[in-house]
Coordinates of C-alpha atoms and ligand atoms in Angstrom, one line a residue:
X267 CA -9.4 60.7 203.5
X268 CA -12.8 58.9 203.3
X269 CA -13.9 60.9 200.2
X270 CA -14.8 57.9 198.1
X271 CA -16.5 56.1 201.0
X272 CA -18.5 59.2 201.9
X273 CA -19.7 59.5 198.2
X274 CA -20.5 55.8 198.0
X275 CA -22.5 55.8 201.1
X276 CA -24.3 59.0 200.1
X277 CA -25.3 57.3 196.8
X278 CA -26.6 54.3 198.7
X279 CA -28.7 56.4 201.0
X280 CA -30.0 58.5 198.0
X281 CA -31.5 55.3 196.5
X282 CA -33.6 54.9 199.7
X283 CA -35.1 58.4 199.6
X284 CA -38.8 58.6 199.2
X285 CA -39.4 54.9 200.1
X286 CA -42.3 54.4 202.5
X287 CA -41.0 51.2 204.0
X288 CA -38.0 49.1 203.3
X289 CA -38.6 45.7 201.8
X290 CA -36.3 42.8 202.5
X291 CA -34.9 43.3 199.0
X292 CA -34.2 47.0 199.8
X293 CA -32.3 46.0 202.9
X294 CA -30.3 43.4 201.0
X295 CA -29.4 45.8 198.2
X296 CA -28.4 48.5 200.7
X297 CA -26.3 46.0 202.7
X298 CA -24.6 44.9 199.5
X299 CA -23.8 48.5 198.5
X300 CA -22.4 49.3 202.0
X301 CA -20.3 46.1 201.8
X302 CA -18.8 47.2 198.5
X303 CA -18.2 50.7 199.8
X304 CA -16.3 49.5 202.8
X305 CA -14.3 47.0 200.8
X306 CA -13.3 49.6 198.3
X307 CA -12.2 51.8 201.3
X308 CA -9.8 49.1 202.2
X309 CA -11.6 48.1 205.4
X310 CA -10.5 44.6 206.6
X311 CA -12.9 41.9 205.5
X312 CA -13.8 40.6 209.0
X313 CA -14.7 44.1 210.0
X314 CA -16.8 44.6 206.9
X315 CA -18.7 41.4 207.5
X316 CA -19.5 42.2 211.1
X317 CA -20.5 45.8 210.2
X318 CA -22.9 44.7 207.4
X319 CA -24.5 42.0 209.4
X320 CA -25.2 44.5 212.3
X321 CA -26.7 47.0 209.9
X322 CA -28.9 44.4 208.3
X323 CA -30.1 43.0 211.5
X324 CA -30.9 46.4 212.9
X325 CA -32.6 47.6 209.7
X326 CA -34.9 44.6 209.8
X327 CA -35.8 45.1 213.4
X328 CA -36.3 48.9 213.2
X329 CA -39.6 50.1 214.5
X330 CA -41.4 51.5 211.4
X331 CA -43.6 53.8 213.4
X332 CA -40.6 55.9 214.3
X333 CA -40.4 59.6 213.4
X334 CA -37.6 58.9 211.0
X335 CA -38.2 57.7 207.4
X336 CA -36.5 54.5 206.2
X337 CA -33.6 56.4 204.6
X338 CA -33.0 58.4 207.7
X339 CA -33.2 55.2 209.8
X340 CA -30.5 53.5 207.7
X341 CA -28.3 56.6 208.0
X342 CA -28.7 56.6 211.8
X343 CA -27.9 52.9 212.0
X344 CA -24.8 53.3 209.8
X345 CA -23.7 56.3 211.9
X346 CA -24.1 54.4 215.1
X347 CA -22.3 51.3 213.8
X348 CA -19.5 53.5 212.5
X349 CA -19.1 55.0 215.9
X350 CA -19.1 51.5 217.4
X351 CA -16.3 50.2 215.1
X352 CA -14.3 53.3 215.7
X353 CA -14.4 52.5 219.4
X354 CA -17.5 54.2 220.8
X355 CA -16.4 56.5 223.5
X356 CA -13.2 58.6 223.3
X357 CA -10.4 56.9 225.2
X358 CA -8.5 59.5 227.1
X359 CA -5.0 59.4 228.4
X360 CA -4.6 57.9 231.8
X361 CA -2.2 59.8 234.0
X362 CA -0.2 58.1 236.7
X363 CA -1.3 58.7 240.3
X364 CA 2.3 59.6 241.1
X365 CA 4.0 61.7 238.4
X366 CA 5.7 61.5 236.0
X367 CA 3.3 59.8 233.7
X368 CA 5.4 57.9 231.2
X369 CA 4.1 57.6 227.6
X370 CA 6.1 55.4 225.2
X371 CA 5.7 55.7 221.4
X372 CA 6.3 52.7 219.1
X373 CA 5.8 52.2 215.4
X374 CA 7.5 51.9 212.1
X375 CA 10.0 54.4 210.7
X376 CA 8.2 57.0 208.8
X377 CA 4.9 56.6 210.7
X378 CA 5.3 60.1 212.0
X379 CA 6.4 59.2 215.5
X380 CA 8.9 61.9 216.1
X381 CA 6.6 64.6 214.8
X382 CA 3.8 63.1 216.9
X383 CA 6.0 63.2 220.0
X384 CA 6.3 67.0 219.7
X385 CA 2.6 67.4 218.8
X386 CA 1.5 65.4 221.8
X387 CA 3.9 67.4 224.0
X388 CA 2.5 70.7 222.7
X389 CA -1.1 69.4 223.3
X390 CA -0.2 68.3 226.8
X391 CA 1.3 71.7 227.5
X392 CA -2.0 73.3 226.4
X393 CA -3.8 71.0 228.9
X394 CA -1.7 72.4 231.7
X395 CA 1.0 69.7 231.9
X396 CA 4.7 70.0 231.9
X397 CA 5.9 67.4 229.4
X398 CA 9.4 66.3 228.6
X399 CA 10.5 64.5 225.4
X400 CA 13.1 61.7 225.5
X401 CA 15.0 60.9 222.4
X402 CA 15.5 57.1 222.6
X403 CA 15.4 56.6 218.8
X404 CA 19.1 56.1 218.3
X405 CA 18.7 54.1 215.1
X406 CA 17.8 56.7 212.6
X407 CA 20.8 59.1 212.2
X408 CA 18.8 62.3 212.3
X409 CA 16.0 61.2 214.8
X410 CA 17.6 62.8 217.9
X411 CA 18.2 66.1 216.1
X412 CA 14.7 66.1 214.6
X413 CA 13.2 65.6 218.1
X414 CA 15.3 68.4 219.4
X415 CA 14.2 70.7 216.7
X416 CA 10.6 69.8 217.0
X417 CA 10.8 70.0 220.8
X418 CA 12.2 73.5 220.6
X419 CA 9.4 74.5 218.2
X420 CA 6.9 73.1 220.8
X421 CA 8.7 74.9 223.6
X422 CA 9.3 71.6 225.4
X423 CA 12.5 70.2 227.1
X424 CA 14.1 67.3 225.2
X425 CA 16.3 64.8 227.0
X426 CA 18.8 63.5 224.5
X427 CA 22.1 61.7 224.6
X428 CA 25.0 64.2 224.4
X429 CA 27.7 63.5 221.8
X430 CA 30.6 61.8 223.5
X431 CA 28.9 61.0 226.8
X432 CA 28.6 57.5 228.3
X433 CA 25.3 56.8 226.6
X434 CA 26.7 57.5 223.2
X435 CA 24.8 59.0 220.3
X436 CA 23.1 57.7 217.2
X437 CA 24.3 54.2 216.2
X438 CA 25.8 52.3 219.0
X439 CA 24.2 54.3 221.8
X440 CA 22.0 52.5 224.4
X441 CA 18.4 53.5 223.9
X442 CA 17.3 51.8 227.1
X443 CA 19.8 53.8 229.2
X444 CA 18.7 57.0 227.5
X445 CA 15.0 56.2 228.2
X446 CA 15.7 55.3 231.8
X447 CA 17.9 58.5 232.2
X448 CA 15.1 60.6 230.7
X449 CA 12.5 59.4 233.2
X450 CA 14.9 60.0 236.1
X451 CA 15.6 63.5 234.8
X452 CA 11.9 64.2 234.6
X453 CA 11.5 63.2 238.2
X454 CA 14.3 65.4 239.2
X455 CA 13.1 68.4 237.2
X456 CA 9.5 67.9 238.1
X457 CA 8.1 67.3 234.6
X458 CA 4.8 65.5 235.1
X459 CA 4.7 63.7 231.7
X460 CA 7.6 62.0 229.9
X461 CA 7.2 61.0 226.2
X462 CA 9.7 58.5 225.1
X463 CA 10.3 58.3 221.3
X464 CA 11.6 54.9 220.3
X465 CA 13.3 53.6 217.1
X466 CA 11.3 52.4 214.2
X467 CA 12.5 50.3 211.2
X468 CA 11.2 50.3 207.7
X469 CA 9.8 46.9 208.3
X470 CA 8.9 44.8 211.3
X471 CA 11.8 42.9 212.7
X472 CA 12.7 41.0 215.8
X473 CA 15.5 43.3 216.9
X474 CA 13.2 46.3 216.7
X475 CA 10.5 44.6 218.8
X476 CA 13.1 43.5 221.3
X477 CA 14.5 47.0 221.7
X478 CA 11.0 48.4 222.2
X479 CA 10.2 45.7 224.7
X480 CA 13.4 46.4 226.6
X481 CA 12.6 50.1 226.8
X482 CA 9.1 49.2 227.9
X483 CA 10.5 47.0 230.7
X484 CA 13.0 49.6 231.8
X485 CA 10.6 52.6 232.0
X486 CA 7.3 50.8 232.8
X487 CA 5.2 53.2 230.8
X488 CA 1.7 54.2 231.9
X489 CA 0.7 54.3 228.3
X490 CA 2.3 52.7 225.3
X491 CA 1.0 54.3 222.1
X492 CA 1.3 52.6 218.7
X493 CA 1.8 55.2 216.0
X494 CA 0.7 54.2 212.5
X495 CA 0.4 55.9 209.2
X496 CA -3.2 55.7 208.0
X497 CA -1.9 56.0 204.4
X498 CA -0.5 52.4 204.4
X499 CA -4.0 50.8 204.1
X500 CA -4.3 47.2 205.0
X501 CA -0.6 47.0 206.0
X502 CA -1.6 49.2 209.0
X503 CA -3.6 46.3 210.5
X504 CA -0.8 43.8 209.9
X505 CA 1.8 46.1 211.5
X506 CA -0.6 46.8 214.4
X507 CA -1.0 43.2 215.1
X508 CA 2.8 42.6 214.9
X509 CA 3.4 45.4 217.5
X510 CA 0.7 44.1 219.7
X511 CA 2.4 40.7 219.8
X512 CA 5.9 42.1 220.0
X513 CA 5.6 45.1 222.3
X514 CA 2.0 45.5 223.4
X515 CA 0.3 48.8 223.6
X516 CA -2.7 50.6 225.2
X517 CA -3.8 52.8 222.4
X518 CA -3.3 53.8 218.8
X519 CA -2.4 57.1 217.2
X520 CA -3.4 57.5 213.5
X521 CA -1.2 59.8 211.5
X522 CA -1.5 61.4 208.1
X523 CA -5.3 61.5 208.2
X524 CA -5.0 64.5 206.0
X525 CA -3.8 62.2 203.1
X526 CA -6.0 60.9 200.4
X527 CA -5.9 57.2 201.5
X528 CA -9.2 55.4 201.5
X529 CA -9.5 55.3 205.2
X530 CA -9.7 51.5 205.8
X531 CA -6.9 51.5 208.3
X532 CA -8.8 54.0 210.5
X533 CA -11.9 51.9 210.3
X534 CA -10.3 48.5 210.8
X535 CA -7.7 49.0 213.5
X536 CA -9.9 49.1 216.6
X537 CA -11.9 46.0 215.7
X538 CA -8.8 44.1 214.5
X539 CA -6.6 44.9 217.6
X540 CA -9.1 45.6 220.3
X541 CA -7.1 48.8 221.1
X542 CA -8.7 52.2 220.9
X543 CA -7.6 55.0 218.6
X544 CA -6.7 57.8 221.1
X545 CA -5.2 60.6 218.9
X546 CA -5.2 61.6 215.3
X547 CA -2.6 63.6 213.4
X548 CA -3.6 65.3 210.3
X549 CA -0.8 67.4 208.9
X550 CA 2.8 68.5 209.2
X551 CA 2.2 71.4 211.6
X552 CA 2.6 70.8 215.3
X553 CA -1.0 71.8 215.9
X554 CA -2.4 69.4 213.3
X555 CA -3.3 67.0 216.1
X556 CA -6.3 66.1 218.2
X557 CA -7.9 63.7 220.5
X558 CA -9.7 61.1 218.4
X559 CA -13.5 61.2 218.7
X560 CA -15.3 58.2 217.1
X561 CA -18.5 60.1 216.8
X562 CA -17.0 63.1 215.0
X563 CA -15.1 60.8 212.6
X564 CA -18.3 58.9 211.8
X565 CA -20.1 62.3 211.2
X566 CA -17.3 63.3 208.9
X567 CA -17.7 60.1 206.9
X568 CA -21.5 60.6 206.6
X569 CA -21.3 64.4 205.9
Ligands
LIG683 P1 9.1 58.7 212.3 O1 10.1 58.0 211.5 O2 8.0 57.7 212.7 O3 9.7 59.4 213.5 O4 8.4 59.7 211.4 P2 8.5 61.3 211.3 O5 7.9 62.0 212.5 O6 9.9 61.7 210.9 O7 7.5 61.6 210.1 C1 7.8 61.1 208.8 C2 7.3 62.2 207.7 O8 5.9 62.2 207.8 C3 7.8 63.6 208.0 O9 8.0 64.2 206.7 C4 6.6 64.3 208.6 O10 6.6 65.7 208.4 C5 5.4 63.6 208.0 N1 4.2 63.5 208.8 C6 4.1 63.2 210.1 N2 2.8 63.2 210.5 C7 2.1 63.7 209.5 C8 0.7 63.9 209.3 O11 -0.2 63.8 210.1 N3 0.3 64.4 208.0 C9 1.3 64.5 207.0 N4 0.8 65.0 205.8 N5 2.6 64.3 207.2 C10 3.0 63.9 208.4

């Protein structure tokens, strides 16, 4: 991800090397190139406009007596503006004062939610927590089983509807009851974090939103995380906005950052939704997961 954007920006900065001072024309040309680079990376237009305007304004106002040469100054400005659109500070998970902390996952089918649930649980375990996974995705035939398999791999307890019990399984089961039951079970068994996996659909629909909203109302999560596949480009922003309206969430998890998408989703989502990216998933292994650090992501782009 970001390979083309990185190359494009590197070329732009190369053109500035050796210049003693940046003329108005230099700044305009640089701004134009940055604009094209971001648009080609699939960054949403309003974000591109704001980004370029900020870079231009700061480049004009930069104190030329600084120790940095003009090319270095532009790199520094672009770096800082990238960190800003990626959210600035890392937004960490907020834990409930009284355990268990309830984390609900929402997103489209295929976003990587079920995988992410196990990754997050494994990470939390490493942080000294005792997480429990709750399989409230009763829509996709194999989702409960997949969460159980991943949970086992992560060494984490999974609360799932048993075949034949009152909650039912798979189609026809009541995901709200499963989610509520899971949180109760976590309280009883002293798990301090509960991760509730919810159903996704292939596209956004009212029923999906309602089900997620019902689960949210039932379990009153401390954090709702919207999980989105960074490979889907501009659609990520559209989906993010639909979930914001339909369910609401506190933070975003970007998945499949190991893919070769152009990176626009990662760069647009914070500005377009106002919600911070909190975690990133970058592979199929359970350990391919980390807290999202805006500054490290910006450095990666400018490497
Ligand atoms: P869900 O429908 O949202 O629960 O999605 P899944 O967790 O089943 O993931 C869908 C597919 O994406 C699976 O094949 C996962 O192995 C794969 N996947 C999930 N996260 C990542 C990731 O970060 N990188 C890559 N390359 N694949 C991923």
